[in-house]
PDB file of C-alpha atoms in Angstrom:
ATOM      1  CA  MET Z   1     213.069 221.972  40.746  1.00  0.00           C
ATOM      2  CA  ASN Z   2     211.986 219.207  43.129  1.00  0.00           C
ATOM      3  CA  ARG Z   3     214.344 218.017  45.869  1.00  0.00           C
ATOM      4  CA  ILE Z   4     214.300 214.300  46.707  1.00  0.00           C
ATOM      5  CA  LEU Z   5     215.768 212.791  49.874  1.00  0.00           C
ATOM      6  CA  ILE Z   6     216.965 209.201  49.363  1.00  0.00           C
ATOM      7  CA  ALA Z   7     217.369 207.164  52.574  1.00  0.00           C
ATOM      8  CA  GLU Z   8     219.050 203.928  51.464  1.00  0.00           C
ATOM      9  CA  ASP Z   9     222.004 202.141  53.090  1.00  0.00           C
ATOM     10  CA  GLU Z  10     222.854 199.845  50.156  1.00  0.00           C
ATOM     11  CA  GLN Z  11     225.249 201.964  48.117  1.00  0.00           C
ATOM     12  CA  ARG Z  12     224.584 200.251  44.789  1.00  0.00           C
ATOM     13  CA  ILE Z  13     220.843 200.889  44.996  1.00  0.00           C
ATOM     14  CA  ALA Z  14     221.277 204.440  46.308  1.00  0.00           C
ATOM     15  CA  SER Z  15     223.639 205.273  43.423  1.00  0.00           C
ATOM     16  CA  PHE Z  16     221.279 203.691  40.864  1.00  0.00           C
ATOM     17  CA  VAL Z  17     218.307 205.722  42.138  1.00  0.00           C
ATOM     18  CA  GLU Z  18     220.276 208.950  42.522  1.00  0.00           C
ATOM     19  CA  ARG Z  19     221.723 208.815  38.987  1.00  0.00           C
ATOM     20  CA  GLY Z  20     218.309 208.146  37.506  1.00  0.00           C
ATOM     21  CA  LEU Z  21     216.577 210.958  39.395  1.00  0.00           C
ATOM     22  CA  ARG Z  22     219.305 213.487  38.610  1.00  0.00           C
ATOM     23  CA  SER Z  23     219.163 212.613  34.919  1.00  0.00           C
ATOM     24  CA  ASN Z  24     215.451 213.430  35.064  1.00  0.00           C
ATOM     25  CA  GLY Z  25     215.983 216.878  36.554  1.00  0.00           C
ATOM     26  CA  PHE Z  26     215.636 216.248  40.297  1.00  0.00           C
ATOM     27  CA  VAL Z  27     217.990 217.502  43.000  1.00  0.00           C
ATOM     28  CA  THR Z  28     218.933 214.633  45.315  1.00  0.00           C
ATOM     29  CA  THR Z  29     220.507 214.022  48.711  1.00  0.00           C
ATOM     30  CA  VAL Z  30     221.454 210.528  49.918  1.00  0.00           C
ATOM     31  CA  VAL Z  31     221.654 209.416  53.559  1.00  0.00           C
ATOM     32  CA  ALA Z  32     222.523 205.921  54.755  1.00  0.00           C
ATOM     33  CA  ASP Z  33     220.901 205.580  58.185  1.00  0.00           C
ATOM     34  CA  GLY Z  34     217.579 206.284  59.838  1.00  0.00           C
ATOM     35  CA  GLU Z  35     218.748 209.008  62.204  1.00  0.00           C
ATOM     36  CA  ALA Z  36     220.238 211.032  59.342  1.00  0.00           C
ATOM     37  CA  ALA Z  37     217.074 210.440  57.312  1.00  0.00           C
ATOM     38  CA  TYR Z  38     214.907 211.872  60.088  1.00  0.00           C
ATOM     39  CA  GLN Z  39     217.137 214.903  60.671  1.00  0.00           C
ATOM     40  CA  GLU Z  40     217.244 215.766  56.963  1.00  0.00           C
ATOM     41  CA  ALA Z  41     213.532 215.153  56.397  1.00  0.00           C
ATOM     42  CA  VAL Z  42     212.368 217.181  59.382  1.00  0.00           C
ATOM     43  CA  SER Z  43     214.401 220.163  58.150  1.00  0.00           C
ATOM     44  CA  GLY Z  44     211.704 220.859  55.565  1.00  0.00           C
ATOM     45  CA  GLY Z  45     214.063 221.203  52.621  1.00  0.00           C
ATOM     46  CA  TYR Z  46     212.657 218.350  50.532  1.00  0.00           C
ATOM     47  CA  ASP Z  47     209.607 217.651  48.387  1.00  0.00           C
ATOM     48  CA  LEU Z  48     209.603 213.845  48.724  1.00  0.00           C
ATOM     49  CA  LEU Z  49     211.341 211.102  50.710  1.00  0.00           C
ATOM     50  CA  LEU Z  50     212.356 207.706  49.306  1.00  0.00           C
ATOM     51  CA  LEU Z  51     212.680 205.656  52.482  1.00  0.00           C
ATOM     52  CA  ASP Z  52     214.244 202.211  52.842  1.00  0.00           C
ATOM     53  CA  ILE Z  53     212.726 200.137  55.654  1.00  0.00           C
ATOM     54  CA  GLY Z  54     215.881 198.254  56.655  1.00  0.00           C
ATOM     55  CA  LEU Z  55     218.019 201.251  57.640  1.00  0.00           C
ATOM     56  CA  PRO Z  56     220.683 200.998  60.362  1.00  0.00           C
ATOM     57  CA  LYS Z  57     220.420 202.908  63.693  1.00  0.00           C
ATOM     58  CA  VAL Z  58     216.707 203.644  63.224  1.00  0.00           C
ATOM     59  CA  ASP Z  59     214.527 201.562  60.877  1.00  0.00           C
ATOM     60  CA  GLY Z  60     212.309 203.109  58.234  1.00  0.00           C
ATOM     61  CA  PHE Z  61     209.034 202.415  60.047  1.00  0.00           C
ATOM     62  CA  THR Z  62     210.298 204.368  63.063  1.00  0.00           C
ATOM     63  CA  VAL Z  63     211.539 207.233  60.881  1.00  0.00           C
ATOM     64  CA  LEU Z  64     208.135 207.396  59.208  1.00  0.00           C
ATOM     65  CA  ARG Z  65     206.273 207.370  62.523  1.00  0.00           C
ATOM     66  CA  ARG Z  66     208.465 210.116  63.975  1.00  0.00           C
ATOM     67  CA  LEU Z  67     208.007 212.279  60.884  1.00  0.00           C
ATOM     68  CA  ARG Z  68     204.231 212.005  61.001  1.00  0.00           C
ATOM     69  CA  GLU Z  69     204.233 212.697  64.741  1.00  0.00           C
ATOM     70  CA  ALA Z  70     206.260 215.838  63.962  1.00  0.00           C
ATOM     71  CA  ARG Z  71     203.578 216.751  61.399  1.00  0.00           C
ATOM     72  CA  VAL Z  72     205.945 216.472  58.444  1.00  0.00           C
ATOM     73  CA  SER Z  73     203.485 215.952  55.606  1.00  0.00           C
ATOM     74  CA  MET Z  74     205.736 215.557  52.557  1.00  0.00           C
ATOM     75  CA  PRO Z  75     205.101 212.432  50.452  1.00  0.00           C
ATOM     76  CA  VAL Z  76     207.003 209.295  51.496  1.00  0.00           C
ATOM     77  CA  VAL Z  77     207.588 206.354  49.161  1.00  0.00           C
ATOM     78  CA  ILE Z  78     208.909 203.259  50.934  1.00  0.00           C
ATOM     79  CA  LEU Z  79     211.647 201.169  49.289  1.00  0.00           C
ATOM     80  CA  THR Z  80     212.081 197.706  50.696  1.00  0.00           C
ATOM     81  CA  ALA Z  81     212.826 194.073  49.937  1.00  0.00           C
ATOM     82  CA  ARG Z  82     210.000 193.156  52.287  1.00  0.00           C
ATOM     83  CA  ASP Z  83     207.056 192.664  49.937  1.00  0.00           C
ATOM     84  CA  SER Z  84     204.698 190.809  52.272  1.00  0.00           C
ATOM     85  CA  VAL Z  85     201.139 192.047  52.738  1.00  0.00           C
ATOM     86  CA  ARG Z  86     201.824 192.685  56.425  1.00  0.00           C
ATOM     87  CA  ASP Z  87     204.767 195.004  55.741  1.00  0.00           C
ATOM     88  CA  THR Z  88     202.872 196.789  52.977  1.00  0.00           C
ATOM     89  CA  VAL Z  89     199.938 197.456  55.278  1.00  0.00           C
ATOM     90  CA  ALA Z  90     202.244 198.536  58.104  1.00  0.00           C
ATOM     91  CA  GLY Z  91     203.974 201.058  55.859  1.00  0.00           C
ATOM     92  CA  LEU Z  92     200.789 202.545  54.473  1.00  0.00           C
ATOM     93  CA  GLU Z  93     199.029 202.654  57.824  1.00  0.00           C
ATOM     94  CA  GLY Z  94     202.131 204.275  59.288  1.00  0.00           C
ATOM     95  CA  GLY Z  95     201.723 207.220  56.928  1.00  0.00           C
ATOM     96  CA  ALA Z  96     203.537 206.226  53.733  1.00  0.00           C
ATOM     97  CA  ASP Z  97     202.064 207.478  50.476  1.00  0.00           C
ATOM     98  CA  ASP Z  98     203.329 204.625  48.321  1.00  0.00           C
ATOM     99  CA  TYR Z  99     205.305 201.391  48.500  1.00  0.00           C
ATOM    100  CA  ILE Z 100     207.635 199.730  46.014  1.00  0.00           C
ATOM    101  CA  ALA Z 101     209.389 196.376  46.506  1.00  0.00           C
ATOM    102  CA  LYS Z 102     212.955 195.639  45.423  1.00  0.00           C
ATOM    103  CA  PRO Z 103     214.071 194.836  42.825  1.00  0.00           C
ATOM    104  CA  PHE Z 104     212.275 197.490  40.792  1.00  0.00           C
ATOM    105  CA  ALA Z 105     212.611 199.108  37.389  1.00  0.00           C
ATOM    106  CA  PHE Z 106     213.682 202.739  37.588  1.00  0.00           C
ATOM    107  CA  GLU Z 107     210.863 203.914  35.318  1.00  0.00           C
ATOM    108  CA  GLU Z 108     208.322 202.402  37.720  1.00  0.00           C
ATOM    109  CA  LEU Z 109     209.920 204.272  40.613  1.00  0.00           C
ATOM    110  CA  LEU Z 110     210.032 207.467  38.555  1.00  0.00           C
ATOM    111  CA  ALA Z 111     206.342 207.166  37.716  1.00  0.00           C
ATOM    112  CA  ARG Z 112     205.469 206.779  41.409  1.00  0.00           C
ATOM    113  CA  VAL Z 113     207.633 209.747  42.379  1.00  0.00           C
ATOM    114  CA  ARG Z 114     206.014 211.979  39.779  1.00  0.00           C
ATOM    115  CA  LEU Z 115     202.541 210.814  40.759  1.00  0.00           C
ATOM    116  CA  ARG Z 116     203.132 211.623  44.445  1.00  0.00           C
ATOM    117  CA  LEU Z 117     204.602 215.027  43.623  1.00  0.00           C
ATOM    118  CA  ARG Z 118     201.578 215.861  41.473  1.00  0.00           C
ATOM    119  CA  SER Z 119     199.223 214.659  44.208  1.00  0.00           C
ATOM    120  CA  ASP Z 120     201.046 216.972  46.594  1.00  0.00           C
ATOM    121  CA  GLY Z 121     200.422 219.927  44.307  1.00  0.00           C
ATOM    122  CA  SER Z 122     203.976 220.122  42.997  1.00  0.00           C
ATOM    123  CA  GLY Z 123     203.331 219.037  39.414  1.00  0.00           C
ATOM    124  CA  THR Z 124     201.311 220.123  36.441  1.00  0.00           C
ATOM    125  CA  ALA Z 125     198.550 218.370  34.536  1.00  0.00           C
ATOM    126  CA  ASP Z 126     200.316 218.386  31.182  1.00  0.00           C
ATOM    127  CA  ALA Z 127     203.269 216.542  32.736  1.00  0.00           C
ATOM    128  CA  THR Z 128     201.110 213.426  32.722  1.00  0.00           C
ATOM    129  CA  ILE Z 129     201.118 213.192  28.912  1.00  0.00           C
ATOM    130  CA  LEU Z 130     204.115 212.251  26.795  1.00  0.00           C
ATOM    131  CA  GLN Z 131     203.695 212.765  23.063  1.00  0.00           C
ATOM    132  CA  VAL Z 132     206.206 211.973  20.330  1.00  0.00           C
ATOM    133  CA  GLY Z 133     204.909 212.188  16.796  1.00  0.00           C
ATOM    134  CA  GLY Z 134     201.697 210.166  16.702  1.00  0.00           C
ATOM    135  CA  LEU Z 135     202.550 208.214  19.859  1.00  0.00           C
ATOM    136  CA  SER Z 136     200.907 209.414  23.072  1.00  0.00           C
ATOM    137  CA  LEU Z 137     201.373 208.004  26.582  1.00  0.00           C
ATOM    138  CA  ASP Z 138     199.140 208.964  29.498  1.00  0.00           C
ATOM    139  CA  LEU Z 139     201.284 208.424  32.605  1.00  0.00           C
ATOM    140  CA  ARG Z 140     198.335 208.727  34.949  1.00  0.00           C
ATOM    141  CA  THR Z 141     196.076 206.104  33.356  1.00  0.00           C
ATOM    142  CA  ARG Z 142     199.011 204.131  31.809  1.00  0.00           C
ATOM    143  CA  ARG Z 143     197.279 204.158  28.424  1.00  0.00           C
ATOM    144  CA  ALA Z 144     198.904 204.447  25.017  1.00  0.00           C
ATOM    145  CA  SER Z 145     197.552 205.619  21.685  1.00  0.00           C
ATOM    146  CA  ILE Z 146     198.800 205.860  18.113  1.00  0.00           C
ATOM    147  CA  ASP Z 147     197.282 208.675  16.041  1.00  0.00           C
ATOM    148  CA  GLY Z 148     194.308 208.697  18.423  1.00  0.00           C
ATOM    149  CA  ARG Z 149     193.857 204.924  18.365  1.00  0.00           C
ATOM    150  CA  THR Z 150     194.157 203.194  21.747  1.00  0.00           C
ATOM    151  CA  VAL Z 151     196.849 200.517  21.941  1.00  0.00           C
ATOM    152  CA  ASP Z 152     196.957 197.894  24.690  1.00  0.00           C
ATOM    153  CA  LEU Z 153     200.427 197.662  26.239  1.00  0.00           C
ATOM    154  CA  THR Z 154     201.558 195.451  29.089  1.00  0.00           C
ATOM    155  CA  ALA Z 155     203.141 197.164  32.101  1.00  0.00           C
ATOM    156  CA  ARG Z 156     206.661 196.363  30.878  1.00  0.00           C
ATOM    157  CA  GLU Z 157     205.893 197.433  27.304  1.00  0.00           C
ATOM    158  CA  PHE Z 158     204.541 200.730  28.621  1.00  0.00           C
ATOM    159  CA  LEU Z 159     207.698 201.354  30.671  1.00  0.00           C
ATOM    160  CA  LEU Z 160     209.880 200.660  27.642  1.00  0.00           C
ATOM    161  CA  ALA Z 161     207.777 202.991  25.479  1.00  0.00           C
ATOM    162  CA  GLU Z 162     208.026 205.655  28.193  1.00  0.00           C
ATOM    163  CA  VAL Z 163     211.825 205.494  28.184  1.00  0.00           C
ATOM    164  CA  PHE Z 164     211.869 206.008  24.416  1.00  0.00           C
ATOM    165  CA  CYS Z 165     209.407 208.903  24.640  1.00  0.00           C
ATOM    166  CA  ARG Z 166     211.569 210.634  27.229  1.00  0.00           C
ATOM    167  CA  HIS Z 167     214.557 210.346  24.875  1.00  0.00           C
ATOM    168  CA  PRO Z 168     213.127 210.916  21.379  1.00  0.00           C
ATOM    169  CA  ASP Z 169     215.577 210.597  18.493  1.00  0.00           C
ATOM    170  CA  GLN Z 170     218.283 209.515  20.953  1.00  0.00           C
ATOM    171  CA  VAL Z 171     220.053 206.195  20.451  1.00  0.00           C
ATOM    172  CA  LEU Z 172     219.649 204.055  23.580  1.00  0.00           C
ATOM    173  CA  SER Z 173     221.851 201.030  24.128  1.00  0.00           C
ATOM    174  CA  ARG Z 174     220.535 197.681  25.328  1.00  0.00           C
ATOM    175  CA  GLU Z 175     222.338 198.244  28.630  1.00  0.00           C
ATOM    176  CA  GLN Z 176     220.616 201.608  29.121  1.00  0.00           C
ATOM    177  CA  LEU Z 177     217.217 200.093  28.396  1.00  0.00           C
ATOM    178  CA  LEU Z 178     217.847 197.122  30.681  1.00  0.00           C
ATOM    179  CA  SER Z 179     218.842 199.418  33.534  1.00  0.00           C
ATOM    180  CA  GLN Z 180     215.926 201.811  33.072  1.00  0.00           C
ATOM    181  CA  VAL Z 181     213.153 199.245  32.541  1.00  0.00           C
ATOM    182  CA  TRP Z 182     214.342 196.064  34.257  1.00  0.00           C
ATOM    183  CA  GLY Z 183     216.108 197.677  37.193  1.00  0.00           C
ATOM    184  CA  PHE Z 184     219.370 197.420  39.061  1.00  0.00           C
ATOM    185  CA  ASP Z 185     219.411 193.599  39.021  1.00  0.00           C
ATOM    186  CA  PHE Z 186     219.338 193.293  35.225  1.00  0.00           C
ATOM    187  CA  ASP Z 187     221.374 190.653  33.405  1.00  0.00           C
ATOM    188  CA  PRO Z 188     223.574 192.431  30.811  1.00  0.00           C
ATOM    189  CA  GLY Z 189     223.635 189.264  28.692  1.00  0.00           C
ATOM    190  CA  SER Z 190     219.861 189.010  28.424  1.00  0.00           C
ATOM    191  CA  ASN Z 191     218.049 189.349  25.092  1.00  0.00           C
ATOM    192  CA  VAL Z 192     214.851 190.545  26.781  1.00  0.00           C
ATOM    193  CA  VAL Z 193     215.223 194.041  25.267  1.00  0.00           C
ATOM    194  CA  ASP Z 194     215.203 192.641  21.724  1.00  0.00           C
ATOM    195  CA  VAL Z 195     212.123 190.572  22.560  1.00  0.00           C
ATOM    196  CA  TYR Z 196     210.194 193.562  23.899  1.00  0.00           C
ATOM    197  CA  ILE Z 197     211.289 195.774  21.004  1.00  0.00           C
ATOM    198  CA  ARG Z 198     209.597 193.246  18.719  1.00  0.00           C
ATOM    199  CA  TYR Z 199     206.461 193.400  20.862  1.00  0.00           C
ATOM    200  CA  LEU Z 200     206.379 197.206  20.652  1.00  0.00           C
ATOM    201  CA  ARG Z 201     206.951 197.229  16.905  1.00  0.00           C
ATOM    202  CA  LYS Z 202     203.963 194.952  16.407  1.00  0.00           C
ATOM    203  CA  LYS Z 203     201.754 197.305  18.422  1.00  0.00           C
ATOM    204  CA  LEU Z 204     203.203 200.734  17.581  1.00  0.00           C
ATOM    205  CA  GLY Z 205     204.369 200.172  14.008  1.00  0.00           C
ATOM    206  CA  ALA Z 206     207.371 198.384  12.556  1.00  0.00           C
ATOM    207  CA  ASP Z 207     209.191 201.587  11.549  1.00  0.00           C
ATOM    208  CA  ARG Z 208     208.634 203.585  14.733  1.00  0.00           C
ATOM    209  CA  ILE Z 209     211.610 202.094  16.605  1.00  0.00           C
ATOM    210  CA  GLN Z 210     214.803 201.920  14.554  1.00  0.00           C
ATOM    211  CA  THR Z 211     217.726 199.571  15.096  1.00  0.00           C
ATOM    212  CA  ILE Z 212     221.058 201.416  14.984  1.00  0.00           C
ATOM    213  CA  ARG Z 213     223.548 198.675  14.244  1.00  0.00           C
ATOM    214  CA  GLY Z 214     226.166 198.193  16.950  1.00  0.00           C
ATOM    215  CA  MET Z 215     224.659 200.951  19.116  1.00  0.00           C
ATOM    216  CA  GLY Z 216     221.065 200.262  20.118  1.00  0.00           C
ATOM    217  CA  TYR Z 217     217.591 201.572  19.316  1.00  0.00           C
ATOM    218  CA  ARG Z 218     216.026 204.930  18.545  1.00  0.00           C
ATOM    219  CA  LEU Z 219     212.438 206.198  18.602  1.00  0.00           C
ATOM    220  CA  ARG Z 220     211.683 208.160  15.447  1.00  0.00           C
ATOM    221  CA  THR Z 221     209.952 211.507  15.849  1.00  0.00           C
ATOM    222  CA  ASP Z 222     208.799 211.946  12.253  1.00  0.00           C
TER     223      ASP Z 222
END
């Protein structure tokens, strides 16, 4: 079971990420400042670090530099609101393995985490394929197919399909789908889920995703 260290000082985001990772089988620890992040990470008890750049006491860039100087080689994925090219380059050149800008959808973060763990030798090849009935999703290439026929999905459509495939035959509410696919800044009054469900039905088949009145949506497995 992979252990993830989350270094994030904004409690709402840290809680959002921690809940999502735990629900997907990861063991998590949360720290809220850079000094604590470094001390935990250098202990060697983790498989991956999610590192916010704007941490108090010691910023994320400094934590990253100190870890690499200490020859800590575990994968580091940077979380930050700074999405400029300069900050992206600085993070990657400083030794980060990946970079994701806030706000982000949880499924995008989850895909990056799994990719970095596989790249580090911690995953298995078959974990890159999700298959439910005739629907198949390749998480590495981000390609979808129905009964062997390739289907073109946008990035957001793919994330929504991935959530359904990870919860086959389970009824998912609009709020759950908004949180998982559109991230921690989602608008609970938005109808974007209904819009994208229609998009998926056109591409995957009208009967594949069922509407459960008053509850949400369910991906059929038969």
